[in-house]
Coordinates of C-alpha atoms and ligand atoms in Angstrom, one line a residue:
X9 CA 92.9 127.9 118.7
X10 CA 90.1 125.3 118.5
X11 CA 87.8 127.6 116.4
X12 CA 90.6 128.4 114.0
X13 CA 91.7 124.8 113.6
X14 CA 88.2 123.7 112.9
X15 CA 87.9 126.3 110.3
X16 CA 91.0 125.1 108.5
X17 CA 90.1 121.5 108.9
X18 CA 86.7 122.1 107.4
X19 CA 88.3 123.9 104.4
X20 CA 90.6 121.0 104.0
X21 CA 87.8 118.5 104.2
X22 CA 85.9 120.4 101.4
X23 CA 89.0 120.7 99.3
X24 CA 90.0 117.1 99.3
X25 CA 86.4 116.1 98.4
X26 CA 86.6 118.0 95.1
X27 CA 88.5 115.9 92.5
X28 CA 91.3 117.9 91.0
X29 CA 94.0 115.9 89.2
X30 CA 96.5 118.2 87.4
X31 CA 94.7 119.2 84.1
X32 CA 91.2 119.0 85.5
X33 CA 91.1 121.7 88.2
X34 CA 88.4 124.1 87.0
X35 CA 85.9 123.1 89.7
X36 CA 88.2 123.4 92.6
X37 CA 89.5 126.8 91.5
X38 CA 85.9 128.0 91.1
X39 CA 85.2 126.7 94.6
X40 CA 88.0 128.8 96.0
X41 CA 87.0 131.8 93.9
X42 CA 83.4 131.7 95.2
X43 CA 84.6 131.3 98.8
X44 CA 86.9 134.4 98.6
X45 CA 84.3 136.5 96.8
X46 CA 82.6 137.4 100.0
X47 CA 85.8 139.2 101.2
X48 CA 85.7 142.7 99.7
X49 CA 89.4 143.4 100.3
X50 CA 90.4 140.5 98.1
X51 CA 91.1 141.2 94.4
X52 CA 91.0 138.1 92.2
X53 CA 92.3 137.2 88.8
X54 CA 92.4 133.9 87.0
X55 CA 95.3 133.0 84.7
X56 CA 95.0 131.4 81.2
X57 CA 96.6 128.3 82.8
X58 CA 93.6 128.2 85.2
X59 CA 95.2 129.3 88.4
X60 CA 93.7 131.8 90.9
X61 CA 95.5 134.8 92.2
X62 CA 93.9 136.4 95.3
X63 CA 95.5 139.7 96.2
X64 CA 95.3 141.8 99.4
X65 CA 96.8 145.3 99.2
X66 CA 99.4 146.2 101.8
X67 CA 100.9 149.6 102.8
X68 CA 103.7 149.1 100.3
X69 CA 102.5 148.3 96.8
X70 CA 105.8 148.6 95.1
X71 CA 107.4 145.6 96.9
X72 CA 105.1 142.6 96.9
X73 CA 105.0 139.0 98.3
X74 CA 103.6 135.8 96.9
X75 CA 102.4 132.8 98.9
X76 CA 101.4 129.9 96.8
X77 CA 99.8 126.5 97.4
X78 CA 98.8 124.1 94.7
X79 CA 95.3 122.6 94.3
X80 CA 96.1 120.0 91.7
X81 CA 96.7 116.5 92.9
X82 CA 97.9 113.1 91.6
X83 CA 95.5 111.2 89.4
X84 CA 95.3 109.3 86.2
X85 CA 93.7 109.2 82.7
X86 CA 91.9 106.5 80.8
X87 CA 94.7 105.1 78.6
X88 CA 93.0 102.1 77.1
X89 CA 89.6 100.3 77.3
X90 CA 90.3 96.6 77.1
X91 CA 88.2 94.0 75.3
X92 CA 87.0 92.6 78.6
X93 CA 85.7 96.0 79.8
X94 CA 88.5 96.7 82.2
X95 CA 90.3 100.1 81.9
X96 CA 94.1 100.7 81.8
X97 CA 95.5 103.9 83.2
X98 CA 98.1 106.6 82.4
X99 CA 99.5 108.3 85.5
X100 CA 99.3 112.0 86.3
X101 CA 102.0 113.1 88.7
X102 CA 104.6 111.0 90.5
X103 CA 103.5 108.0 92.4
X104 CA 103.8 104.2 92.5
X105 CA 101.1 101.9 91.4
X106 CA 101.1 100.0 94.7
X107 CA 100.1 103.2 96.5
X108 CA 96.7 103.3 94.6
X109 CA 96.1 99.5 94.4
X110 CA 92.8 98.8 96.0
X111 CA 91.7 102.4 95.9
X112 CA 88.2 103.5 94.9
X113 CA 88.2 106.0 92.0
X114 CA 85.9 108.0 89.7
X115 CA 86.1 108.4 86.0
X116 CA 84.9 111.8 84.8
X117 CA 83.6 111.8 81.2
X118 CA 83.4 114.5 78.6
X119 CA 79.6 114.8 79.1
X120 CA 80.1 115.3 82.9
X121 CA 79.0 111.8 83.9
X122 CA 80.9 110.2 86.8
X123 CA 81.4 106.5 87.0
X124 CA 83.0 104.8 90.1
X125 CA 85.3 101.8 90.2
X126 CA 88.2 100.2 92.0
X127 CA 91.9 100.2 91.0
X128 CA 93.0 96.6 91.1
X129 CA 95.6 94.2 89.8
X130 CA 94.2 92.3 86.8
X131 CA 95.3 89.1 88.7
X132 CA 93.6 90.2 92.0
X133 CA 91.9 87.0 93.0
X134 CA 94.2 84.7 95.0
X135 CA 91.7 81.9 94.3
X136 CA 92.4 82.2 90.6
X137 CA 95.9 83.6 90.2
X138 CA 98.8 82.0 91.9
X139 CA 101.7 84.3 92.9
X140 CA 99.7 87.6 92.5
X141 CA 101.9 89.0 95.3
X142 CA 104.9 88.7 93.0
X143 CA 103.4 90.2 89.9
X144 CA 104.6 93.6 88.9
X145 CA 102.5 96.6 89.8
X146 CA 102.6 98.4 86.5
X147 CA 100.4 100.0 83.8
X148 CA 99.9 96.6 82.2
X149 CA 98.6 94.8 85.3
X150 CA 96.8 97.6 87.2
X151 CA 93.3 98.4 85.9
X152 CA 89.9 99.8 86.9
X153 CA 87.0 97.5 87.6
X154 CA 84.0 99.6 86.8
X155 CA 80.9 99.5 89.0
X156 CA 78.8 99.0 85.9
X157 CA 77.6 95.8 84.2
X158 CA 80.1 95.9 81.4
X159 CA 82.1 93.0 79.8
X160 CA 83.3 94.5 76.6
X161 CA 85.0 97.6 75.2
X162 CA 81.8 98.5 73.4
X163 CA 79.7 98.4 76.5
X164 CA 82.2 100.7 78.3
X165 CA 82.2 103.1 75.3
X166 CA 78.4 103.2 75.4
X167 CA 78.6 104.7 78.9
X168 CA 80.5 107.6 77.3
X169 CA 83.9 106.6 78.7
X170 CA 86.7 107.4 76.4
X171 CA 90.5 107.5 76.2
X172 CA 91.6 110.8 77.8
X173 CA 88.9 110.9 80.5
X174 CA 90.3 112.0 83.9
X175 CA 90.4 109.6 86.8
X176 CA 90.4 110.8 90.4
X177 CA 91.3 108.8 93.5
X178 CA 88.9 108.6 96.5
X179 CA 90.4 110.8 99.3
X180 CA 89.1 108.7 102.1
X181 CA 89.2 111.6 104.5
X182 CA 89.2 111.0 108.2
X183 CA 89.8 113.3 111.1
X184 CA 90.6 111.4 114.3
X185 CA 89.9 112.4 117.9
X186 CA 93.6 112.5 118.4
X187 CA 94.0 115.3 115.9
X188 CA 95.3 113.4 112.9
X189 CA 94.0 114.0 109.4
X190 CA 94.2 111.0 107.2
X191 CA 93.4 111.6 103.5
X192 CA 94.8 111.6 100.1
X193 CA 95.8 114.9 98.6
X194 CA 96.9 116.5 101.8
X195 CA 99.7 117.5 99.4
X196 CA 99.0 120.3 98.9
X197 CA 95.4 120.9 99.9
X198 CA 96.5 121.1 103.6
X199 CA 98.5 124.2 102.6
X200 CA 95.7 125.6 100.4
X201 CA 93.3 125.3 103.4
X202 CA 95.8 127.3 105.5
X203 CA 96.0 130.1 102.9
X204 CA 92.2 130.3 102.6
X205 CA 92.0 130.6 106.4
X206 CA 94.7 133.3 106.4
X207 CA 92.9 135.4 103.8
X208 CA 89.7 135.1 105.9
X209 CA 91.5 136.2 109.1
X210 CA 93.2 139.1 107.4
X211 CA 90.0 140.2 105.8
X212 CA 87.6 139.7 108.8
X213 CA 90.0 141.3 111.3
X214 CA 90.9 144.2 109.0
X215 CA 94.5 143.4 109.5
X216 CA 97.0 145.8 108.0
X217 CA 99.8 144.1 106.2
X218 CA 103.1 145.9 105.3
X219 CA 103.3 144.7 101.7
X220 CA 100.7 143.8 99.0
X221 CA 100.5 140.0 99.2
X222 CA 99.3 137.6 96.5
X223 CA 97.8 134.2 97.4
X224 CA 98.5 132.1 94.4
X225 CA 96.4 129.0 94.1
X226 CA 98.2 127.1 91.5
X227 CA 97.0 124.1 89.5
X228 CA 99.9 122.4 87.7
X229 CA 102.4 121.8 90.4
X230 CA 102.4 118.0 90.3
X231 CA 103.4 118.1 86.7
X232 CA 106.2 120.6 87.2
X233 CA 104.8 124.0 86.0
X234 CA 102.5 125.4 88.7
X235 CA 103.0 129.0 89.8
X236 CA 105.9 129.6 87.5
X237 CA 104.1 132.2 85.4
X238 CA 101.7 135.2 86.0
X239 CA 103.9 136.3 89.0
X240 CA 103.3 140.0 89.5
X241 CA 106.4 141.9 88.4
X242 CA 106.7 143.8 91.8
X243 CA 107.2 140.4 93.6
X244 CA 110.3 140.4 95.7
X245 CA 109.7 137.4 98.0
X246 CA 108.0 134.2 96.9
X247 CA 107.1 131.5 99.4
X248 CA 105.8 128.1 98.2
X249 CA 103.6 126.6 100.9
X250 CA 103.9 122.9 100.4
X251 CA 104.4 119.7 102.4
X252 CA 107.3 118.8 104.5
X253 CA 108.7 115.4 103.6
X254 CA 108.8 112.8 106.4
X255 CA 111.0 109.7 106.4
X256 CA 114.3 108.1 107.5
X257 CA 116.9 110.8 108.2
X258 CA 114.3 113.6 107.8
X259 CA 113.7 116.2 110.5
X260 CA 110.1 117.0 109.4
X261 CA 107.2 115.7 111.6
X262 CA 103.4 115.8 111.5
X263 CA 103.5 118.3 114.4
X264 CA 105.9 121.0 113.3
X265 CA 106.1 123.4 110.4
X266 CA 108.8 122.4 108.0
X267 CA 111.2 125.1 106.7
X268 CA 113.0 123.8 103.7
X269 CA 116.7 124.7 103.3
X270 CA 117.3 122.7 100.1
X271 CA 115.6 120.2 97.8
X272 CA 116.6 118.6 94.5
X273 CA 116.5 122.0 92.9
X274 CA 119.2 123.4 95.2
X275 CA 119.2 125.7 98.2
X276 CA 116.3 128.0 98.9
X277 CA 117.1 131.7 99.5
X278 CA 119.3 131.8 102.6
X279 CA 118.1 135.2 104.0
X280 CA 114.5 134.1 103.6
X281 CA 115.1 130.7 105.2
X282 CA 116.9 132.5 108.1
X283 CA 114.1 135.0 108.5
X284 CA 111.5 132.2 108.7
X285 CA 113.6 130.4 111.4
X286 CA 113.9 133.7 113.4
X287 CA 110.2 134.3 113.2
X288 CA 109.5 130.8 114.3
X289 CA 111.9 131.2 117.3
X290 CA 110.6 134.6 118.3
X291 CA 106.9 133.5 118.2
X292 CA 107.5 130.1 119.9
X293 CA 106.4 128.2 116.8
X294 CA 107.4 124.5 116.7
X295 CA 109.5 124.1 113.5
X296 CA 112.0 121.9 111.8
X297 CA 114.6 122.9 109.1
X298 CA 114.8 120.1 106.6
X299 CA 116.3 119.0 103.3
X300 CA 114.1 117.1 100.8
X301 CA 116.0 114.6 98.7
X302 CA 113.5 114.1 95.8
X303 CA 111.4 117.3 95.6
X304 CA 110.7 120.4 93.6
X305 CA 108.2 123.1 94.4
X306 CA 106.4 125.9 92.7
X307 CA 109.1 128.2 94.1
X308 CA 111.9 126.3 92.4
X309 CA 109.8 126.1 89.2
X310 CA 109.4 130.0 89.3
X311 CA 113.2 130.4 89.7
X312 CA 113.8 128.0 86.8
X313 CA 111.3 130.0 84.7
X314 CA 113.6 133.0 85.1
X315 CA 111.9 135.1 87.8
X316 CA 114.2 137.3 89.8
X317 CA 112.8 136.6 93.2
X318 CA 113.8 135.5 96.7
X319 CA 112.3 132.0 97.1
X320 CA 111.4 130.0 100.1
X321 CA 109.5 126.8 101.0
X322 CA 107.5 126.0 104.1
X323 CA 104.6 123.7 105.0
X324 CA 103.0 121.2 107.2
X325 CA 104.7 117.8 107.6
X326 CA 102.9 115.1 105.6
X327 CA 103.6 111.5 106.3
X328 CA 103.7 108.9 103.5
X329 CA 103.5 111.6 100.8
X330 CA 101.9 110.6 97.5
X331 CA 100.8 107.4 99.3
X332 CA 98.3 107.1 102.2
X333 CA 99.0 110.6 103.6
X334 CA 98.5 111.8 107.1
X335 CA 99.2 115.0 109.1
X336 CA 98.2 116.4 112.5
X337 CA 96.4 119.7 113.3
X338 CA 99.5 120.8 115.2
X339 CA 101.4 121.0 111.9
X340 CA 98.6 123.0 110.2
X341 CA 98.5 125.4 113.2
X342 CA 102.3 125.9 113.3
X343 CA 102.4 126.5 109.6
X344 CA 99.5 129.0 109.8
X345 CA 101.2 130.9 112.7
X346 CA 104.5 131.1 111.0
X347 CA 102.9 132.4 107.8
X348 CA 100.8 135.0 109.7
X349 CA 104.0 136.2 111.4
X350 CA 105.8 136.3 108.1
X351 CA 103.3 138.4 106.2
X352 CA 103.2 141.0 109.0
X353 CA 107.0 141.2 109.2
X354 CA 109.3 143.5 107.2
X355 CA 111.1 142.1 104.2
X356 CA 114.7 141.0 104.5
X357 CA 117.3 143.3 103.2
Ligands
ZN21 ZN1 103.0 119.4 96.7

């Protein structure tokens, strides 16, 4: 197990270190494409929307499966350059300003320059501003302090920074001796790392799989329309591999694989959910069935887009999602095992 876990964790570390807010995902998609190129069995296509589809042929090519994980993350865009040289932001994806307050960030300009800074309240200094704790964390008060000597809008523009430039948040990745992984963007790069490792295992061990299986690395999930197009028409079963949501009243943990029965979009396919539970039971995989109150996935987006598929949702449990995220290698391992059992099992009737 240790070798496999380290493989997955190394992929995860590399994935979180590549900035990829929704809308600026070319580099991370190319990274995965290059990684998978060395496996001859893997056929690859990229979509116009910029996603990567990696396919491994199975014994049955008429009925196919899709497993998807998204590589896009939360982020922001330069909204306004203020007269004092500070930068206001427009959010990409769903988060609260307080979850990025104090975070290091990078601005990516059109000419491929990167400038670092810190996301702060305008009224950050307690020695100057009374009651900063009570001020609203919103797009008016939250801004970037650039690590450049700039005091005016003009000086910022001279650097080549403009409205519309992407802003990525520092992942602050840490892997502890106790097996926890603390990092931003575990949603959903933890799942993408699992899929990369699966492809590698299938390919290197020349594993036969019963059905042609597509590994869909999507890149617009956080903004609602990830893997909801370019789904091969032979697809019967479609599993989104995405984080389990942990919190009060939730069953998901950082140690189990979460199998989602229902989220805000409605119930997932009952037969597929039941099959995943049975596979977890028969393979002694630690799992939890859960319901996510405020959640949609690429699988529900595909259903909404009109695809006639059986859809499911499983993934590692991620604590404090869209905030300071954390998971444990147990959860990665259990998710990996369940998905490996699944792609080798017959389809449900
Ligand atoms: Zn996600």
